[in-house]
Tab-separated table of C-alpha atoms in Angstrom:
chain	number	residue	atom	x	y	z
A	23	MET	CA	3.766	-15.529	-8.511
A	24	ARG	CA	1.154	-14.057	-5.425
A	25	TYR	CA	-1.796	-14.058	-7.722
A	26	GLY	CA	-4.647	-16.420	-7.392
A	27	TYR	CA	-6.667	-17.753	-10.345
A	28	ARG	CA	-9.448	-15.309	-10.331
A	29	ARG	CA	-6.923	-12.458	-10.754
A	30	VAL	CA	-4.807	-14.054	-13.195
A	31	HIS	CA	-8.217	-14.627	-15.326
A	32	TYR	CA	-9.170	-10.954	-14.745
A	33	VAL	CA	-5.644	-10.214	-16.258
A	34	LEU	CA	-5.609	-12.658	-19.108
A	35	ARG	CA	-9.158	-11.188	-19.892
A	36	ARG	CA	-7.926	-7.582	-19.946
A	37	GLU	CA	-5.009	-8.419	-22.288
A	38	GLY	CA	-7.597	-9.705	-24.898
A	39	TRP	CA	-7.371	-13.716	-23.963
A	40	GLU	CA	-10.645	-14.989	-24.440
A	41	VAL	CA	-10.744	-17.644	-21.565
A	42	ASN	CA	-13.227	-18.646	-18.962
A	43	VAL	CA	-12.233	-18.512	-15.140
A	44	LYS	CA	-12.970	-22.368	-15.166
A	45	LYS	CA	-10.417	-23.372	-17.614
A	46	VAL	CA	-7.780	-20.863	-15.822
A	47	TYR	CA	-8.550	-22.643	-12.496
A	48	ARG	CA	-7.857	-26.056	-14.188
A	49	ILE	CA	-4.283	-24.836	-15.617
A	50	TYR	CA	-3.708	-23.156	-12.446
A	51	ARG	CA	-4.290	-26.667	-10.762
A	52	GLU	CA	-1.827	-28.312	-13.299
A	53	MET	CA	1.049	-25.996	-12.740
A	54	GLY	CA	1.103	-26.255	-8.929
A	55	LEU	CA	0.490	-22.430	-8.444
A	56	GLN	CA	-2.334	-22.676	-5.861
A	57	LEU	CA	-1.677	-20.366	-2.970
A	58	ARG	CA	-1.493	-21.775	0.374
A	59	ASN	CA	-2.502	-19.415	2.875
A	60	LYS	CA	-1.897	-19.794	6.679
A	61	THR	CA	-5.317	-20.271	8.406
A	62	PRO	CA	-5.227	-18.601	11.731
A	63	LYS	CA	-5.983	-20.733	14.869
A	64	ARG	CA	-8.657	-18.102	16.263
A	65	ARG	CA	-10.742	-15.557	14.961
A	66	VAL	CA	-11.068	-12.252	16.737
A	67	LYS	CA	-14.102	-10.024	15.505
A	68	ALA	CA	-12.212	-6.325	15.280
A	69	LYS	CA	-14.534	-3.463	16.353
A	70	LEU	CA	-13.124	-0.134	15.098
A	71	ARG	CA	-14.380	2.879	16.983
A	72	GLU	CA	-17.783	4.190	15.919
A	73	ASP	CA	-16.640	7.994	14.822
A	74	ARG	CA	-14.685	6.784	11.726
A	75	SER	CA	-16.554	7.092	8.494
A	76	ASP	CA	-15.548	5.580	5.222
A	77	ALA	CA	-13.692	7.674	2.752
A	78	ILE	CA	-15.962	8.520	-0.229
A	79	ARG	CA	-13.430	10.190	-2.752
A	80	PRO	CA	-9.698	10.371	-3.340
A	81	ASN	CA	-7.753	12.047	-0.592
A	82	ASP	CA	-10.362	11.756	2.113
A	83	VAL	CA	-8.076	9.211	4.203
A	84	TRP	CA	-4.686	7.866	3.730
A	85	ALA	CA	-3.240	5.186	5.752
A	86	MET	CA	0.421	5.139	6.682
A	87	ASP	CA	2.835	2.807	8.199
A	88	PHE	CA	6.664	1.634	8.029
A	89	VAL	CA	7.738	-1.665	6.659
A	90	HIS	CA	11.234	-3.089	7.382
A	91	ASP	CA	13.246	-5.136	5.139
A	92	GLN	CA	17.507	-4.972	4.371
A	93	LEU	CA	19.960	-5.011	1.982
A	94	ALA	CA	21.882	-7.933	0.645
A	95	THR	CA	24.684	-6.896	2.784
A	96	GLY	CA	22.286	-7.166	5.861
A	97	ARG	CA	22.064	-3.737	6.295
A	98	LYS	CA	18.424	-2.629	7.831
A	99	LEU	CA	15.891	-0.491	5.600
A	100	ARG	CA	12.801	1.228	6.890
A	101	VAL	CA	10.397	1.869	4.131
A	102	LEU	CA	7.449	4.275	4.746
A	103	THR	CA	4.522	3.360	2.840
A	104	VAL	CA	0.987	5.244	2.175
A	105	VAL	CA	-2.137	4.404	0.640
A	106	ASP	CA	-5.320	6.255	-0.151
A	107	THR	CA	-8.081	4.103	1.316
A	108	PHE	CA	-10.622	4.747	-1.023
A	109	SER	CA	-8.969	4.079	-4.438
A	110	ARG	CA	-6.102	1.584	-3.014
A	111	PHE	CA	-3.765	4.034	-4.915
A	112	ALA	CA	-0.255	4.418	-3.070
A	113	PRO	CA	0.853	7.919	-3.534
A	114	VAL	CA	4.793	7.086	-2.192
A	115	ILE	CA	6.875	4.177	-1.094
A	116	ASP	CA	10.246	5.797	0.346
A	117	PRO	CA	12.895	3.482	1.809
A	118	ARG	CA	15.462	4.954	3.788
A	119	PHE	CA	18.227	3.870	6.228
A	120	SER	CA	16.562	5.663	8.987
A	121	TYR	CA	13.506	7.996	9.675
A	122	ARG	CA	12.744	10.631	11.810
A	123	GLY	CA	9.517	12.679	12.116
A	124	GLU	CA	11.345	15.560	10.010
A	125	ASP	CA	11.524	13.042	7.419
A	126	VAL	CA	8.297	11.864	7.323
A	127	VAL	CA	7.056	15.250	6.887
A	128	ALA	CA	9.469	15.797	4.034
A	129	THR	CA	8.322	13.119	2.046
A	130	LEU	CA	4.783	13.975	2.669
A	131	ASP	CA	5.139	17.456	1.418
A	132	ARG	CA	6.865	16.379	-1.391
A	133	VAL	CA	4.269	14.031	-2.544
A	134	CYS	CA	1.030	16.299	-1.354
A	135	SER	CA	2.816	18.956	-3.579
A	136	ARG	CA	1.686	16.897	-6.457
A	137	ILE	CA	-1.332	15.436	-5.617
A	138	GLY	CA	-2.963	17.231	-2.943
A	139	TYR	CA	-3.133	16.991	0.801
A	140	PRO	CA	-5.361	14.302	2.667
A	141	LYS	CA	-8.189	15.129	5.012
A	142	THR	CA	-6.904	12.488	7.508
A	143	ILE	CA	-4.131	10.258	7.702
A	144	ARG	CA	-4.403	6.858	9.836
A	145	VAL	CA	-1.099	5.861	11.759
A	146	ASP	CA	0.061	3.972	14.655
A	147	ASN	CA	1.710	5.209	17.598
A	148	GLY	CA	5.275	5.118	16.181
A	149	SER	CA	7.470	7.954	17.452
A	150	GLU	CA	7.984	9.291	14.046
A	151	PHE	CA	4.006	9.743	13.992
A	152	ILE	CA	3.515	11.402	17.364
A	153	SER	CA	6.895	13.752	16.873
A	154	ARG	CA	6.459	17.278	17.041
A	155	ASP	CA	7.468	17.862	13.500
A	156	MET	CA	4.413	15.487	12.375
A	157	ASP	CA	2.052	17.347	14.825
A	158	LEU	CA	2.879	21.022	13.575
A	159	TRP	CA	2.829	19.800	9.779
A	160	ALA	CA	-0.882	18.485	10.529
A	161	TYR	CA	-1.718	21.434	12.372
A	162	GLN	CA	-0.609	23.906	9.312
A	163	ARG	CA	-1.747	21.589	6.715
A	164	GLY	CA	-5.489	21.277	8.293
A	165	VAL	CA	-4.852	17.167	8.120
A	166	ILE	CA	-6.400	15.184	11.227
A	167	LEU	CA	-3.957	12.761	12.335
A	168	ASP	CA	-6.046	9.338	13.092
A	169	PHE	CA	-4.275	7.264	15.868
A	170	SER	CA	-4.348	3.697	16.091
A	171	ARG	CA	-5.434	2.327	19.663
A	172	PRO	CA	-2.366	0.460	21.341
A	173	GLY	CA	-2.004	-3.177	20.353
A	174	LYS	CA	-5.019	-2.819	17.471
A	175	PRO	CA	-3.236	-3.093	14.066
A	176	THR	CA	-7.054	-3.852	13.067
A	177	ASP	CA	-7.750	-0.303	13.541
A	178	ASN	CA	-5.730	0.406	10.272
A	179	ALA	CA	-6.194	-2.339	8.329
A	180	PHE	CA	-6.123	-0.884	4.918
A	181	ILE	CA	-2.165	-0.353	5.356
A	182	GLU	CA	-1.783	-3.616	6.926
A	183	ALA	CA	-3.083	-5.156	3.547
A	184	PHE	CA	-1.149	-3.131	1.373
A	185	ASN	CA	1.935	-3.852	3.416
A	186	SER	CA	1.215	-7.443	2.906
A	187	LYS	CA	0.948	-7.344	-0.659
A	188	PHE	CA	4.018	-5.219	-0.984
A	189	ARG	CA	6.267	-7.376	0.958
A	190	ALA	CA	4.846	-10.808	-0.716
A	191	GLU	CA	5.016	-9.300	-4.635
A	192	CYS	CA	8.300	-7.000	-4.019
A	193	LEU	CA	10.338	-7.328	-0.826
A	194	ASN	CA	10.289	-11.145	-0.855
A	195	ALA	CA	10.819	-11.136	-4.754
A	196	HIS	CA	14.096	-9.161	-4.886
A	197	TRP	CA	17.617	-8.590	-3.417
A	198	PHE	CA	18.306	-5.159	-2.884
A	199	LEU	CA	22.297	-4.332	-3.540
A	200	SER	CA	22.046	-1.039	-2.310
A	201	LEU	CA	19.696	1.989	-1.114
A	202	SER	CA	19.446	3.189	-4.836
A	203	ASP	CA	18.636	-0.017	-6.231
A	204	ALA	CA	15.817	-0.456	-3.230
A	205	CYS	CA	14.555	2.718	-4.504
A	206	GLU	CA	14.428	1.733	-7.970
A	207	LYS	CA	12.763	-1.806	-7.693
A	208	MET	CA	10.393	-0.327	-5.086
A	209	GLU	CA	9.071	2.487	-7.194
A	210	GLU	CA	8.839	0.218	-10.348
A	211	TRP	CA	6.554	-2.311	-8.400
A	212	ARG	CA	4.489	0.873	-6.803
A	213	ARG	CA	4.109	2.215	-10.431
A	214	TYR	CA	2.654	-1.392	-11.545
A	215	TYR	CA	0.781	-1.634	-8.487
A	216	ASN	CA	-1.076	1.754	-9.043
A	217	GLU	CA	-1.396	1.372	-12.838
A	218	GLU	CA	-1.849	-2.307	-14.011
A	219	ARG	CA	-2.134	-4.450	-11.180
A	220	PRO	CA	-6.138	-5.260	-10.757
A	221	HIS	CA	-7.717	-4.787	-7.186
A	222	SER	CA	-10.456	-6.828	-6.387
A	223	ALA	CA	-11.810	-4.437	-3.859
A	224	ILE	CA	-12.408	-1.907	-6.362
A	225	GLY	CA	-13.758	-3.556	-9.177
A	226	ASN	CA	-10.769	-5.467	-10.400
A	227	ILE	CA	-9.211	-2.310	-11.986
A	228	PRO	CA	-5.966	-0.580	-11.271
A	229	PRO	CA	-5.841	2.195	-8.426
A	230	ALA	CA	-5.082	4.785	-10.779
A	231	MET	CA	-8.207	4.428	-12.716
A	232	LEU	CA	-10.266	5.133	-9.499
A	233	ALA	CA	-7.815	7.803	-8.416
A	234	ASN	CA	-8.302	10.026	-11.468
A	235	SER	CA	-10.893	10.237	-14.142
A	236	HIS	CA	-8.342	11.750	-16.571
A	237	GLY	CA	-6.112	8.434	-17.122
A	238	ASP	CA	-2.907	10.138	-15.473
A	239	THR	CA	-0.426	7.620	-14.670
A	240	SER	CA	0.645	7.760	-10.819
A	241	PRO	CA	3.087	10.370	-10.210
A	242	PRO	CA	6.997	10.179	-9.399
A	243	CYS	CA	7.668	9.919	-5.826
C-alpha cells in the first residue's frame, strides 16, 4: 500500500506482466493510489563526518537503532532494527518489552553467529549502545562502534530510511495482540523485505540477492 507506481511496475514485470510504466501510472492514478508525502518546510544539507567511507561489501557497515510501538492492549514495545548499509539486508528485527545493553549483545551474537560479524556498526548515543556490555562485546569481537553526533540523525541515515519503511509497511499495517504475535508479523515482513521487495537503491532487486551470490534466503532471527 506504500509503493509508488514505479515500484509497482517493477514488481509486475518481475511476475511476468508485460506492461509499460505509463499504463501502470495511468491505472495507479485512476485508483487514487498516489502517495502524498509531506514536503519539508526547509531543506538543510547534512554534512557527514569526512572520515567515513562507504561500505563496499556485505558486513562492512551495519546500522542499528530502536523503533517504538505498542500492543493492542497499549503495552509499549521496543524494536531493535539492524540493516546492512551495502546490501540493505535486514539481519534482524527484534521486539521486546524492554531492552538493556546485555539484551542488544545477546541479539547481535545470535544473529552474527549465522551470518558473520560486521566491521562497523553505526549507532546513536542511546544508553543501550554506550553501555559497558556493548563496549566489551565490540572490543572482544573487533567491531567498531561508530556513534552519531548528538542531535544529528542524518549521521545514521540508512537506519532512519529503513525504519521509515518498516513503520509504513509493517507497524502501521498491523495490530499486535501479544509479543509473540508481534514477533511473528515482524519476522514475516523482514523476510518479505529481504527476499521479495525490490529496493530502488540497489537496482530494484531484493536485498538478499545482493547480500549473497548463492540465492540463500534470509536466515531466521
